[in-house]
mmCIF file of N, CA and C in Angstrom:
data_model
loop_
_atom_site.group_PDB
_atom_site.id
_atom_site.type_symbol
_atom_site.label_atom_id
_atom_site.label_comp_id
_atom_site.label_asym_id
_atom_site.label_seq_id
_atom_site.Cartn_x
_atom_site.Cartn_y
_atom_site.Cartn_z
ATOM 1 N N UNK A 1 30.420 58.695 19.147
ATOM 2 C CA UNK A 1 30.683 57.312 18.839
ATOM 3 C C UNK A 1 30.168 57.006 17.437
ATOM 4 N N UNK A 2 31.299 56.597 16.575
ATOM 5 C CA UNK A 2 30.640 55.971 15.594
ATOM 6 C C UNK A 2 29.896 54.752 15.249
ATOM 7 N N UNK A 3 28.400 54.640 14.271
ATOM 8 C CA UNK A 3 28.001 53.831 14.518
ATOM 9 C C UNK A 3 27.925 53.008 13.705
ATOM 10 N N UNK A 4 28.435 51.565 13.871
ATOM 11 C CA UNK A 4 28.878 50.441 12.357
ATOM 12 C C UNK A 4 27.726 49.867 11.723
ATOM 13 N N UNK A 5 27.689 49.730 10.204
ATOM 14 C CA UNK A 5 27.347 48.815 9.571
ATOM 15 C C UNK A 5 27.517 47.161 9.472
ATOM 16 N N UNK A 6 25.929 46.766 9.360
ATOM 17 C CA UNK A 6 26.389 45.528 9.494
ATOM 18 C C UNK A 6 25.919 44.332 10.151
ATOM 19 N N UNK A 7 26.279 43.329 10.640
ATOM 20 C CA UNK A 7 25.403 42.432 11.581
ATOM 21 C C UNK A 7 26.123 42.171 12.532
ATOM 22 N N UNK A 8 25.691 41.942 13.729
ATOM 23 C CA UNK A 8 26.551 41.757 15.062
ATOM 24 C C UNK A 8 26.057 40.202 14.986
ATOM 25 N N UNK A 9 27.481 39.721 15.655
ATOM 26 C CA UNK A 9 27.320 38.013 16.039
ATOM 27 C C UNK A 9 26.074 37.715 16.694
ATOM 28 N N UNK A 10 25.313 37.888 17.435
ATOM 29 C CA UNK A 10 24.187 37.468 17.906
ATOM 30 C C UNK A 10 23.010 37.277 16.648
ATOM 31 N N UNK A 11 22.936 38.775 16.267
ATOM 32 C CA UNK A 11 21.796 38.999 14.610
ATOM 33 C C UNK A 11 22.217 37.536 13.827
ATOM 34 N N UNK A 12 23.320 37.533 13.643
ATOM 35 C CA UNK A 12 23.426 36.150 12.397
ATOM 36 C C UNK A 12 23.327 34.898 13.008
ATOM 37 N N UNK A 13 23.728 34.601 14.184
ATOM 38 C CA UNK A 13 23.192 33.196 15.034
ATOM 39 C C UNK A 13 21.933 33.206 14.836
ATOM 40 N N UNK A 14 20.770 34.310 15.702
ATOM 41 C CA UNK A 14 19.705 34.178 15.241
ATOM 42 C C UNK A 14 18.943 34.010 13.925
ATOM 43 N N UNK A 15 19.569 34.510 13.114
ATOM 44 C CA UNK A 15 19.246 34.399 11.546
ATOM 45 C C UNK A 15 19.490 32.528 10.973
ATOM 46 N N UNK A 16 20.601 32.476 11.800
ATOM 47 C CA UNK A 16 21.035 30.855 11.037
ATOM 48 C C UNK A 16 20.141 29.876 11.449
ATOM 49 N N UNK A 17 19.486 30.573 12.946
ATOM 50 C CA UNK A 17 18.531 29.343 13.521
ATOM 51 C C UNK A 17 17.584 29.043 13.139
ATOM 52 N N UNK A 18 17.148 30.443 12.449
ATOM 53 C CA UNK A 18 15.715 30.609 11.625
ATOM 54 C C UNK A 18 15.574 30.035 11.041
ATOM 55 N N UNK A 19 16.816 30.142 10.081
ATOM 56 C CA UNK A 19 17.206 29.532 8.573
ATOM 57 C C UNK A 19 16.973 27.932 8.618
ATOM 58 N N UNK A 20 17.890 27.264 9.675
ATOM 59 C CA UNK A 20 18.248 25.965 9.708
ATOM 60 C C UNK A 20 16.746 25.206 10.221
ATOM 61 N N UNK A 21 16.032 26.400 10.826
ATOM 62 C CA UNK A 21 14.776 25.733 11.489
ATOM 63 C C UNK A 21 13.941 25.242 10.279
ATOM 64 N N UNK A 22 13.307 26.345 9.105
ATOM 65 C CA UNK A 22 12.700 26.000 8.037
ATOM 66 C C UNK A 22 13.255 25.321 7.044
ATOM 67 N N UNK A 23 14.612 25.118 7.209
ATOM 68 C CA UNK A 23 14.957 23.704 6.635
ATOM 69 C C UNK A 23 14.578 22.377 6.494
ATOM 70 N N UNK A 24 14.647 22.548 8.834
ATOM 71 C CA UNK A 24 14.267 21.097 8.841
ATOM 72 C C UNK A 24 13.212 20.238 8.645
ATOM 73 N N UNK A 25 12.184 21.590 9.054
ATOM 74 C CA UNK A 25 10.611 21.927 8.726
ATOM 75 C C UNK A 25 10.657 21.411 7.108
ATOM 76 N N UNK A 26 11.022 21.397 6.264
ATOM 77 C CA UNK A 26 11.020 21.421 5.282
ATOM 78 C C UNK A 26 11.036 20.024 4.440
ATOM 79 N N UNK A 27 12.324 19.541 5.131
ATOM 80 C CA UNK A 27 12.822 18.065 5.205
ATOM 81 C C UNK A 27 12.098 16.976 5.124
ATOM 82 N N UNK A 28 11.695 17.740 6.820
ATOM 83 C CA UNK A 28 10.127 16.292 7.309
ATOM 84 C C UNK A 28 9.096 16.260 6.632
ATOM 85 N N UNK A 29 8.604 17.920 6.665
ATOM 86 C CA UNK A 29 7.618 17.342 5.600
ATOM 87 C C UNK A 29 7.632 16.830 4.292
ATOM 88 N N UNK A 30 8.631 17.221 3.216
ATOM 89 C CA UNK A 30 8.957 16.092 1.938
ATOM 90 C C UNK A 30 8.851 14.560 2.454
ATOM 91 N N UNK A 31 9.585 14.032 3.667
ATOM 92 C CA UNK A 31 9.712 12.935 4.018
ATOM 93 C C UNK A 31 8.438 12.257 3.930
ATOM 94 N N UNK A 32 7.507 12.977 5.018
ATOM 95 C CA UNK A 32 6.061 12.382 4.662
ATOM 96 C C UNK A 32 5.102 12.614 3.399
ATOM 97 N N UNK A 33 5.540 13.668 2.329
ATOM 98 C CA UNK A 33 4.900 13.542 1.113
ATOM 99 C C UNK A 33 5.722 12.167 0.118
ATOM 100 N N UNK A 34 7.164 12.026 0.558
ATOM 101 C CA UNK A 34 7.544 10.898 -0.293
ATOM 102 C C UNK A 34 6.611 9.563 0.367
ATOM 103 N N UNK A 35 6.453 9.254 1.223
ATOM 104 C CA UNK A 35 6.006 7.972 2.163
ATOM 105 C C UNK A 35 4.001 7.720 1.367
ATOM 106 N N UNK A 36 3.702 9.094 1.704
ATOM 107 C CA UNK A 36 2.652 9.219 0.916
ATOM 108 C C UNK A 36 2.359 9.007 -0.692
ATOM 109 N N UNK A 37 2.983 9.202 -1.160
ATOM 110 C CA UNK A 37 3.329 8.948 -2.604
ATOM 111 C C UNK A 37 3.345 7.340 -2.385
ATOM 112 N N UNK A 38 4.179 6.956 -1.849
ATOM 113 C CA UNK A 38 4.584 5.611 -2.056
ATOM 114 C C UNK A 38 3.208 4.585 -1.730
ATOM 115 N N UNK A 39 2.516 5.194 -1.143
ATOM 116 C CA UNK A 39 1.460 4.386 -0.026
ATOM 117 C C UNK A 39 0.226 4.557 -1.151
ATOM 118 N N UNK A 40 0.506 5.352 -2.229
ATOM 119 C CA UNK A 40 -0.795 6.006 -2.897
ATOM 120 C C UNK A 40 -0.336 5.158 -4.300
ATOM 121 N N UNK A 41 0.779 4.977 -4.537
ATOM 122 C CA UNK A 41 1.348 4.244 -5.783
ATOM 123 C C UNK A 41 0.992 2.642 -5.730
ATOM 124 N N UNK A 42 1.180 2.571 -4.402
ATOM 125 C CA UNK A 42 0.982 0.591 -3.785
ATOM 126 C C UNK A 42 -0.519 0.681 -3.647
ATOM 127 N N UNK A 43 -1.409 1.766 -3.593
ATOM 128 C CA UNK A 43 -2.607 1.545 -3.074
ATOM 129 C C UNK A 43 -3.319 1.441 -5.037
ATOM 130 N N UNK A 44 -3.059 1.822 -5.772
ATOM 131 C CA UNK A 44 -3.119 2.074 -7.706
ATOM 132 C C UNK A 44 -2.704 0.609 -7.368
ATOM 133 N N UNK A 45 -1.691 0.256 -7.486
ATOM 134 C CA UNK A 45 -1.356 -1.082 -8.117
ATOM 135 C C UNK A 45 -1.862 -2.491 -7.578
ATOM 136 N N UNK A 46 -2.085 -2.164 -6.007
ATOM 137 C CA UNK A 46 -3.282 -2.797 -5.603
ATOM 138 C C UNK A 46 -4.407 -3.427 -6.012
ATOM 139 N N UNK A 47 -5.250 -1.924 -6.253
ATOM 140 C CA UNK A 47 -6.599 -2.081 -7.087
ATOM 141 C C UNK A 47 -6.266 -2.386 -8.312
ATOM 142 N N UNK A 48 -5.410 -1.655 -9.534
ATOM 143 C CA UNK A 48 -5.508 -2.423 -10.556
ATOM 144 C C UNK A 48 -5.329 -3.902 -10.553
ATOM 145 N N UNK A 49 -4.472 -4.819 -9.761
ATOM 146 C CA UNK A 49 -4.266 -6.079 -9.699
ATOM 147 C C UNK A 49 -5.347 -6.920 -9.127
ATOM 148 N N UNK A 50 -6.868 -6.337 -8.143
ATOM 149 C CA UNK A 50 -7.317 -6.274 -7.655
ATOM 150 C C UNK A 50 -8.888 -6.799 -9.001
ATOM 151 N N UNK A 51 -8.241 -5.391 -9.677
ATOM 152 C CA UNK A 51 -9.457 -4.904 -10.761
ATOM 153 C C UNK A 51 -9.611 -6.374 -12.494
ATOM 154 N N UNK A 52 -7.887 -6.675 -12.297
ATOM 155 C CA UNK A 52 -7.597 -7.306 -12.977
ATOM 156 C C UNK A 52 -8.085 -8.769 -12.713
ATOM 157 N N UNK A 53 -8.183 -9.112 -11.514
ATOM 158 C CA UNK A 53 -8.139 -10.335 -11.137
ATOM 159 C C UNK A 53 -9.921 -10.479 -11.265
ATOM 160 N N UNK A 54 -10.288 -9.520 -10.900
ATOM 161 C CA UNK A 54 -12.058 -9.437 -10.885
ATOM 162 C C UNK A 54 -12.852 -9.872 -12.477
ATOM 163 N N UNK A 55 -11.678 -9.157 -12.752
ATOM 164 C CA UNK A 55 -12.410 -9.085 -14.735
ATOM 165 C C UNK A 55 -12.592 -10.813 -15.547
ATOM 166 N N UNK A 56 -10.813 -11.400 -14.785
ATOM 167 C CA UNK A 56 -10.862 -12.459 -15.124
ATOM 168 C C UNK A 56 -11.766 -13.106 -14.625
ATOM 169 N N UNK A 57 -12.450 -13.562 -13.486
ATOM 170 C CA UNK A 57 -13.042 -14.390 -13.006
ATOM 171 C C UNK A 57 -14.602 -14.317 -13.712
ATOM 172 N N UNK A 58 -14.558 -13.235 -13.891
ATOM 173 C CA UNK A 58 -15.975 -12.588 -14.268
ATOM 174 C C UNK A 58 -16.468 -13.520 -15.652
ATOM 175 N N UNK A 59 -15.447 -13.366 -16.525
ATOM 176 C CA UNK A 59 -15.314 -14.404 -17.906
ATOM 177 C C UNK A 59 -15.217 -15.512 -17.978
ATOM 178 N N UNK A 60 -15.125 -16.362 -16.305
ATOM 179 C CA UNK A 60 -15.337 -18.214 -16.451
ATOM 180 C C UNK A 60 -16.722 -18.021 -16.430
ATOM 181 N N UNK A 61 -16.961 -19.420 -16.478
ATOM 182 C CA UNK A 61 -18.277 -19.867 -16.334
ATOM 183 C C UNK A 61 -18.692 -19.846 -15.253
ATOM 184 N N UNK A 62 -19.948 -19.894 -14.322
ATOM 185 C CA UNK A 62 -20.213 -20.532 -13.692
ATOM 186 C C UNK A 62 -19.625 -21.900 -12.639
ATOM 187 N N UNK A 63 -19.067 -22.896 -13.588
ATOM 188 C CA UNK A 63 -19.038 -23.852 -12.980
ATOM 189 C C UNK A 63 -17.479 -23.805 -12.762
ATOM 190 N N UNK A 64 -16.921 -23.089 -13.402
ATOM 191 C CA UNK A 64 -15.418 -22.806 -13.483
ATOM 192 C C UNK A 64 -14.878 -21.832 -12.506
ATOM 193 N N UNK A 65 -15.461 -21.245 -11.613
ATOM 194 C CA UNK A 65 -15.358 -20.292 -10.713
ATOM 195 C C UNK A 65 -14.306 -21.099 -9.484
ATOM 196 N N UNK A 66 -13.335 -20.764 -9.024
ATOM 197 C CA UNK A 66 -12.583 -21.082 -8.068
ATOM 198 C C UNK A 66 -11.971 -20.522 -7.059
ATOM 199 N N UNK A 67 -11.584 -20.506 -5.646
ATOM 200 C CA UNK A 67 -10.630 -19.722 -5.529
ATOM 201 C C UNK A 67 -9.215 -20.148 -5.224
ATOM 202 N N UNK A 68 -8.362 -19.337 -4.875
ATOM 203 C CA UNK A 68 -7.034 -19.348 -5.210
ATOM 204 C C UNK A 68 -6.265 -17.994 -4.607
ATOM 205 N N UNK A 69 -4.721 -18.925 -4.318
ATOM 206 C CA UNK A 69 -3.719 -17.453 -3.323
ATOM 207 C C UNK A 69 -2.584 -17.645 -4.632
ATOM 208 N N UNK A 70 -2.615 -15.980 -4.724
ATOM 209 C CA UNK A 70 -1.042 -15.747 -5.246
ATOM 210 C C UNK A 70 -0.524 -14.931 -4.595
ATOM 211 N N UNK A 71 0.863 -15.467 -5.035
ATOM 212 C CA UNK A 71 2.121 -14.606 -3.906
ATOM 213 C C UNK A 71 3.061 -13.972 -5.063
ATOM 214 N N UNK A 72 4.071 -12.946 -4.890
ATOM 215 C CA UNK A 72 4.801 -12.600 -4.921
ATOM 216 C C UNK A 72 4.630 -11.897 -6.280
ATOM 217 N N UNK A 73 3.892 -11.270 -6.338
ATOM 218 C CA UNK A 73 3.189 -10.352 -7.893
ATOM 219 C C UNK A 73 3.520 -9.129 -7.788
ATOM 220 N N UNK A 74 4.009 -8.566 -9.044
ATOM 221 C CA UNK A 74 4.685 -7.171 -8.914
ATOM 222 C C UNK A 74 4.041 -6.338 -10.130
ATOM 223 N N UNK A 75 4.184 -4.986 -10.088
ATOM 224 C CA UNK A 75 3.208 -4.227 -11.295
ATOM 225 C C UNK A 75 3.925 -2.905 -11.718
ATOM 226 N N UNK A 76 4.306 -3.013 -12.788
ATOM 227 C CA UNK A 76 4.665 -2.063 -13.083
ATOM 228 C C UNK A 76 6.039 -1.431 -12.318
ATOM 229 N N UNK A 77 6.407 -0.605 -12.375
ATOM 230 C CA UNK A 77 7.938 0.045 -11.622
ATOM 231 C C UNK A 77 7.396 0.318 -10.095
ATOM 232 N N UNK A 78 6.624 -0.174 -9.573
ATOM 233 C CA UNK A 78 6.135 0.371 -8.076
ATOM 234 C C UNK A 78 7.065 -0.189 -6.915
ATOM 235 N N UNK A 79 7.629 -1.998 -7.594
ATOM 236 C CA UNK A 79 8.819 -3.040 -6.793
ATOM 237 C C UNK A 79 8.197 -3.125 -5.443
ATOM 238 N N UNK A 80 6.850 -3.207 -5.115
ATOM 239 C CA UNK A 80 6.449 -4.004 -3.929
ATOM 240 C C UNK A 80 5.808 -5.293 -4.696
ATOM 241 N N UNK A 81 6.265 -6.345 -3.517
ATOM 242 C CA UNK A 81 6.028 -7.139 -3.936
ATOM 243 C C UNK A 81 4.186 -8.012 -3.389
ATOM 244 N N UNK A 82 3.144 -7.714 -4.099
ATOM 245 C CA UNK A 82 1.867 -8.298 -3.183
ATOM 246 C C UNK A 82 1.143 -9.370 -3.683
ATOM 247 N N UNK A 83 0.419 -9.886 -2.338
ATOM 248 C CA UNK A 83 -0.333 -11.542 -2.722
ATOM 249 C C UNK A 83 -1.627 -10.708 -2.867
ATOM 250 N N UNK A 84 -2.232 -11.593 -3.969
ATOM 251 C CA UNK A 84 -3.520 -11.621 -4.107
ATOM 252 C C UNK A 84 -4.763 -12.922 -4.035
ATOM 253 N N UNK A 85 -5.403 -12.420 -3.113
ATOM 254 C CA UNK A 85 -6.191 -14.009 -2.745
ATOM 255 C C UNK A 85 -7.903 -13.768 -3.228
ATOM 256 N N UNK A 86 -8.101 -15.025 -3.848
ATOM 257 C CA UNK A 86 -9.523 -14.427 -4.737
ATOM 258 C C UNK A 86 -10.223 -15.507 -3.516
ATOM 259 N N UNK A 87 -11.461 -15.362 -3.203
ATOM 260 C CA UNK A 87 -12.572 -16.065 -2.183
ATOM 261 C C UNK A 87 -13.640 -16.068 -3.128
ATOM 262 N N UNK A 88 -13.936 -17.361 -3.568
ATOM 263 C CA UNK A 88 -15.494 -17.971 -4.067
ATOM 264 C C UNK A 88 -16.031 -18.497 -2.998
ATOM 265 N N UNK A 89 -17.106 -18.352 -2.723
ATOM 266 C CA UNK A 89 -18.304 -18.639 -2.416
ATOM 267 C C UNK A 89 -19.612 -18.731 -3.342
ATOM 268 N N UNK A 90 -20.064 -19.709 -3.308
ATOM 269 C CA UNK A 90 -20.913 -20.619 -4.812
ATOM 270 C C UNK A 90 -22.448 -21.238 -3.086
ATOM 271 N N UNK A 91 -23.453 -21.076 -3.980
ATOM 272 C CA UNK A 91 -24.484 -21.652 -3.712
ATOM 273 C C UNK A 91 -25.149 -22.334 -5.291
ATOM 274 N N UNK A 92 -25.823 -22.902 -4.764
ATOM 275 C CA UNK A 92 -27.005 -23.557 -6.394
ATOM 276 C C UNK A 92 -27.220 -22.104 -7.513
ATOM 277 N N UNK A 93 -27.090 -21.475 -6.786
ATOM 278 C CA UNK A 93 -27.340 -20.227 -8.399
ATOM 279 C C UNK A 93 -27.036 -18.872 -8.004
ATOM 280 N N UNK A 94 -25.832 -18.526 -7.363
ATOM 281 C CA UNK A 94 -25.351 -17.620 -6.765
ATOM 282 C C UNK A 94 -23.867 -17.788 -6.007
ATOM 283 N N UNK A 95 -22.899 -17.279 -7.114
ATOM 284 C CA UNK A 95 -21.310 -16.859 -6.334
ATOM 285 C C UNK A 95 -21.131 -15.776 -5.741
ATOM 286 N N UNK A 96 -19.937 -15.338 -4.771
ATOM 287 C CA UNK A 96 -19.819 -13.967 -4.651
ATOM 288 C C UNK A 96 -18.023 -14.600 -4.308
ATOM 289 N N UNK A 97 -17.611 -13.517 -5.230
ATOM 290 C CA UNK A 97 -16.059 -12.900 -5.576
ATOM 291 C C UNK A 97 -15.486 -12.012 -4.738
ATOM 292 N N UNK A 98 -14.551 -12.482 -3.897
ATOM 293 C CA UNK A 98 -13.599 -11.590 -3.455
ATOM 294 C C UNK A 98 -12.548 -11.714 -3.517
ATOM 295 N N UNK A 99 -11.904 -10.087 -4.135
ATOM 296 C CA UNK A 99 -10.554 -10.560 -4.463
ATOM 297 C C UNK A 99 -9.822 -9.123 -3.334
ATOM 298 N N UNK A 100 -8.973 -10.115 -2.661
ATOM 299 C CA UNK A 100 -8.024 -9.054 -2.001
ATOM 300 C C UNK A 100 -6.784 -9.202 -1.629
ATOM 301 N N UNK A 101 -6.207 -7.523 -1.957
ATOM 302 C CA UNK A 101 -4.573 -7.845 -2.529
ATOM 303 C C UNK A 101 -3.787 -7.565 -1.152
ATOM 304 N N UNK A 102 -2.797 -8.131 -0.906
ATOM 305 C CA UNK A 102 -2.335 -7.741 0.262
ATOM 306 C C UNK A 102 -0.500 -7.421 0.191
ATOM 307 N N UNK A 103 -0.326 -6.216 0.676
ATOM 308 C CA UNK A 103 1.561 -5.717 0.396
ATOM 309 C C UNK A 103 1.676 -5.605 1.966
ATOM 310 N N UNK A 104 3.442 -5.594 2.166
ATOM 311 C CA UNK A 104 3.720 -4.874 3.373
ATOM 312 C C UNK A 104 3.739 -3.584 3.869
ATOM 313 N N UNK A 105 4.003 -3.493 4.875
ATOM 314 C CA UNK A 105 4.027 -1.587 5.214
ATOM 315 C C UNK A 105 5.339 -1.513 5.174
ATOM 316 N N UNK A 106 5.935 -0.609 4.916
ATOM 317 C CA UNK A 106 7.417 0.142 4.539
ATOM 318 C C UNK A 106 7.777 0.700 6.228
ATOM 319 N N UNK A 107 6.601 1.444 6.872
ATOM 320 C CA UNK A 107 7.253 2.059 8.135
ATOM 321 C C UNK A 107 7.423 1.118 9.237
ATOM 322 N N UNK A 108 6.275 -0.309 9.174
ATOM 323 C CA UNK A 108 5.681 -1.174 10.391
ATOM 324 C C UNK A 108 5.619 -2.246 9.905
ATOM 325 N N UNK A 109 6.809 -3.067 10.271
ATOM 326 C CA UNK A 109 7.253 -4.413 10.312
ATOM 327 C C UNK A 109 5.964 -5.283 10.328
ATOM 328 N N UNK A 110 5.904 -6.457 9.440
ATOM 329 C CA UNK A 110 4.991 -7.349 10.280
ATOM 330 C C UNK A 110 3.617 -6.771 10.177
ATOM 331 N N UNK A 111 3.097 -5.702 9.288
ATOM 332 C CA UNK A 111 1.902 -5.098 9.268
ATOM 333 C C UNK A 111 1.644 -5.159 7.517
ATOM 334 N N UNK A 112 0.431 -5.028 7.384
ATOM 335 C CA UNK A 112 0.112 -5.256 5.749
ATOM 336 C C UNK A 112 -0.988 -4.316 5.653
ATOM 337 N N UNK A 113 -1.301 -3.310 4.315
ATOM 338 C CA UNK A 113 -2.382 -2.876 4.238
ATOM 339 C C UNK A 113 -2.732 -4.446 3.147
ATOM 340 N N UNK A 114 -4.334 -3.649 2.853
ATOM 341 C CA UNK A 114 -5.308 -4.271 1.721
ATOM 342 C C UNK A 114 -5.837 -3.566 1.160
ATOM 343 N N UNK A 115 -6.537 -4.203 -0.144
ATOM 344 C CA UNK A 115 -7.380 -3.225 -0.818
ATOM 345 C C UNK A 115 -8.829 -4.647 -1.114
ATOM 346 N N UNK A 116 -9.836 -4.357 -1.189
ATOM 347 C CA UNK A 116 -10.670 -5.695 -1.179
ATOM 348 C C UNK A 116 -12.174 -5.581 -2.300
ATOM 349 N N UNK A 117 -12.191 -5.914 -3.232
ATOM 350 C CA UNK A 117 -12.836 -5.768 -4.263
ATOM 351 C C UNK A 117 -14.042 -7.103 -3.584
ATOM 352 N N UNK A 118 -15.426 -6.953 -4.149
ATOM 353 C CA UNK A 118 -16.342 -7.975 -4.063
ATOM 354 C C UNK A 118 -17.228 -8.111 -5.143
ATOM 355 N N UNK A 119 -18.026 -8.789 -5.456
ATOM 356 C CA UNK A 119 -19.083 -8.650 -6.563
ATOM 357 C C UNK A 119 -20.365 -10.262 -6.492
ATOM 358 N N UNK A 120 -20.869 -10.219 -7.307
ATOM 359 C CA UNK A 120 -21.925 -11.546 -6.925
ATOM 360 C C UNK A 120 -22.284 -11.452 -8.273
ATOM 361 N N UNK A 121 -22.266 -13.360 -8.575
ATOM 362 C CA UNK A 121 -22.534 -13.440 -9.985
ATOM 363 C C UNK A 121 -23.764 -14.577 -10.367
ATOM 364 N N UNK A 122 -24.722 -14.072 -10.313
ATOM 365 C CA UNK A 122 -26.163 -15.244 -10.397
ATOM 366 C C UNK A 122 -25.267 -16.575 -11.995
ATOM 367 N N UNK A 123 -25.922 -17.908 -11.210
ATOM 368 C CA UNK A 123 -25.239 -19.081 -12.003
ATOM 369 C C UNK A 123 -26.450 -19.619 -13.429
#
């Protein structure tokens, strides 16, 4: 009997499954390095807006210290859109600053991360 060269139909099914398996393997995980990226880009623009808002406050006076909500602030090419809410708290010779930024979640409706900066500024 002669014996052929070559791959028999079963060998290449199995081969394609292999194939198609580390594909998909492949897929998902990009999927969750893009999601990650994205979550790490909003979490930067966060804090800088975060960092920004701190600096300003830092340069009123004393008696000029306030707080205050903003909405719908965007930074740079990132296109989420997040509020940032600054919290004074003032005694006779002692403020404390919090500023924290808040975006939506991309995977979970109705859910928000934060990022939350604080500091204390004798009057």
């Amino acid at each position: 009997m002669k014996k052929r060269n070559g791959f028999s139909l079963l060998e290449l099914m199995v081969a394609l499954g292999i194939l198609c398996f580390g594909v998909l393997s492949l897929t998902s995980l990009s999927v969750g390095v893009m999601k990650a990226n994205k979550y790490s880009q909003n979490k930067t623009a966060a804090l800088q807006l975060a960092q920004e808002k701190m600096e300003s406050m830092k340069s009123l006076s004393f008696s000029e210290l306030q707080g205050e909500v903003e909405s719908g602030l965007t930074i740079g090419t990132v296109g989420t859109l997040f509020q940032r809410e600054t919290i004074v708290q003032k005694d006779s010779s002692l403020a404390e600053i919090t500023v924290r930024v808040f975006w939506p979640s991309a995977s979970k409706p109705a859910h928000f991360h934060s990022t939350v900066l604080s500091t204390q500024i004798a009057g």
